[in-house]
Structure formats: C-alpha cells, structure tokens
GROMACS .gro file of C-alpha atoms in nm:
model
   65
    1UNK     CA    1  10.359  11.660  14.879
    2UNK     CA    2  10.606  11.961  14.819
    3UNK     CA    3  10.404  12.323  14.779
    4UNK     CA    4  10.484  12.634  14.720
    5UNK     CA    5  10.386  12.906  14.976
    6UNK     CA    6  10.337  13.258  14.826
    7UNK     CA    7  10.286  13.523  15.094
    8UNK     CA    8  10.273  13.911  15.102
    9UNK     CA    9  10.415  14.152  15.356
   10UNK     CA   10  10.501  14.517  15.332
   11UNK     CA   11  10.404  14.500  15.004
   12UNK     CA   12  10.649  14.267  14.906
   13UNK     CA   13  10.618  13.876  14.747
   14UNK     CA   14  10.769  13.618  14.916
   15UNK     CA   15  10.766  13.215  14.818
   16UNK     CA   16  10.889  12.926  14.990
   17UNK     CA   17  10.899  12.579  14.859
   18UNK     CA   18  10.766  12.360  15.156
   19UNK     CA   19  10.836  11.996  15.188
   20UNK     CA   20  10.819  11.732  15.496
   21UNK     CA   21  11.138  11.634  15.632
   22UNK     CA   22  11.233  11.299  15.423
   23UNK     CA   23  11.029  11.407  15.098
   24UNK     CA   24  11.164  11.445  14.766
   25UNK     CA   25  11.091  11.778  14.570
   26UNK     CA   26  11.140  11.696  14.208
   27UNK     CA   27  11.389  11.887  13.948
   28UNK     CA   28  11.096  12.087  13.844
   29UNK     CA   29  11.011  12.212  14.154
   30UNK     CA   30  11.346  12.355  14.269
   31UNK     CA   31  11.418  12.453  13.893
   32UNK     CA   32  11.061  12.689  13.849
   33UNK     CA   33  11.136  12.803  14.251
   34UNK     CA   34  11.480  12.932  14.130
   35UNK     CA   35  11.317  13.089  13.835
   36UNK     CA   36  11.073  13.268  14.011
   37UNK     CA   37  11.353  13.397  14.281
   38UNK     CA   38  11.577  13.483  13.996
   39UNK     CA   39  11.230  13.673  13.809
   40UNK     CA   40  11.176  13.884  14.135
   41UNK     CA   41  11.541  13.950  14.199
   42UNK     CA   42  11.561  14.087  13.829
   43UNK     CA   43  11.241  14.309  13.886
   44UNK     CA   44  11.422  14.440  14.156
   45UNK     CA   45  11.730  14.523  13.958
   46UNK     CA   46  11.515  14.692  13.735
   47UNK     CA   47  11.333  14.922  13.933
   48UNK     CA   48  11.627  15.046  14.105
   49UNK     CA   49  11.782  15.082  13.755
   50UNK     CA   50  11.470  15.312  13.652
   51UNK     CA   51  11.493  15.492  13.964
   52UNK     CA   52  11.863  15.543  13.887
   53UNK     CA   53  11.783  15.682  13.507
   54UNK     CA   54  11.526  15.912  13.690
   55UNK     CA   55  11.780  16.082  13.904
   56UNK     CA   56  12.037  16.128  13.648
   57UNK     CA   57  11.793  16.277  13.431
   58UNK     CA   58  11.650  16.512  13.699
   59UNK     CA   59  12.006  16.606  13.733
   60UNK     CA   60  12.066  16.713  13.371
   61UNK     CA   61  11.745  16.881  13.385
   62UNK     CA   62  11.908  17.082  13.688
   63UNK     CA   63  12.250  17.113  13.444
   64UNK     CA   64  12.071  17.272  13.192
   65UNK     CA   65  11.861  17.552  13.355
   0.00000   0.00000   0.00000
C-alpha cells in the first residue's frame, strides 16, 4: 500500500509518497501530496517575504535617523 514518508533534516520537513513498483496510488493520494508540497513551498515564500519586510523596514529606520 502507498505511504507517505515524513522525515526531518537540518531542520527542515521533507515527504515522499512511497509506492511498490506496479502499485496504484489513488487521486487522493497524489492530490493531498501536492497540497502539502504546495503548503510548505508557500511557508517558504512567506518567511522570506517577512524577512524581506524586516530589512526594508530596518532600512527606513536607518533613513530616518
């Protein structure tokens, strides 16, 4: 039976969806492993966005002093 394998390294999540050669993973499975890759990628997105806004304000603290 297809599983998913959920691992950690360096802090970091990582999943695979495992399956034996021949075996069919249902709809459901590849649909929730794509939403859980697309979840995590747009975590990513965000925190780079946050660390972005932190910069830029750190900057127009610098501006105004």
């Amino acid at each position: 039976m297809a599983k998913f394998v959920i691992s950690i390294a360096d802090g970091r999540f990582t999943t695979e969806l495992e399956g034996e050669n021949g075996e069919e993973i249902s709809a459901e499975m590849v649909t929730a492993y794509s939403q859980m890759k697309i979840g995590w990628a747009l975590g990513e997105i965000a925190d780079r966005l946050v660390g972005i806004d932190n910069s830029l304000n750190a900057i127009a603290d610098a501006l105004r002093e």
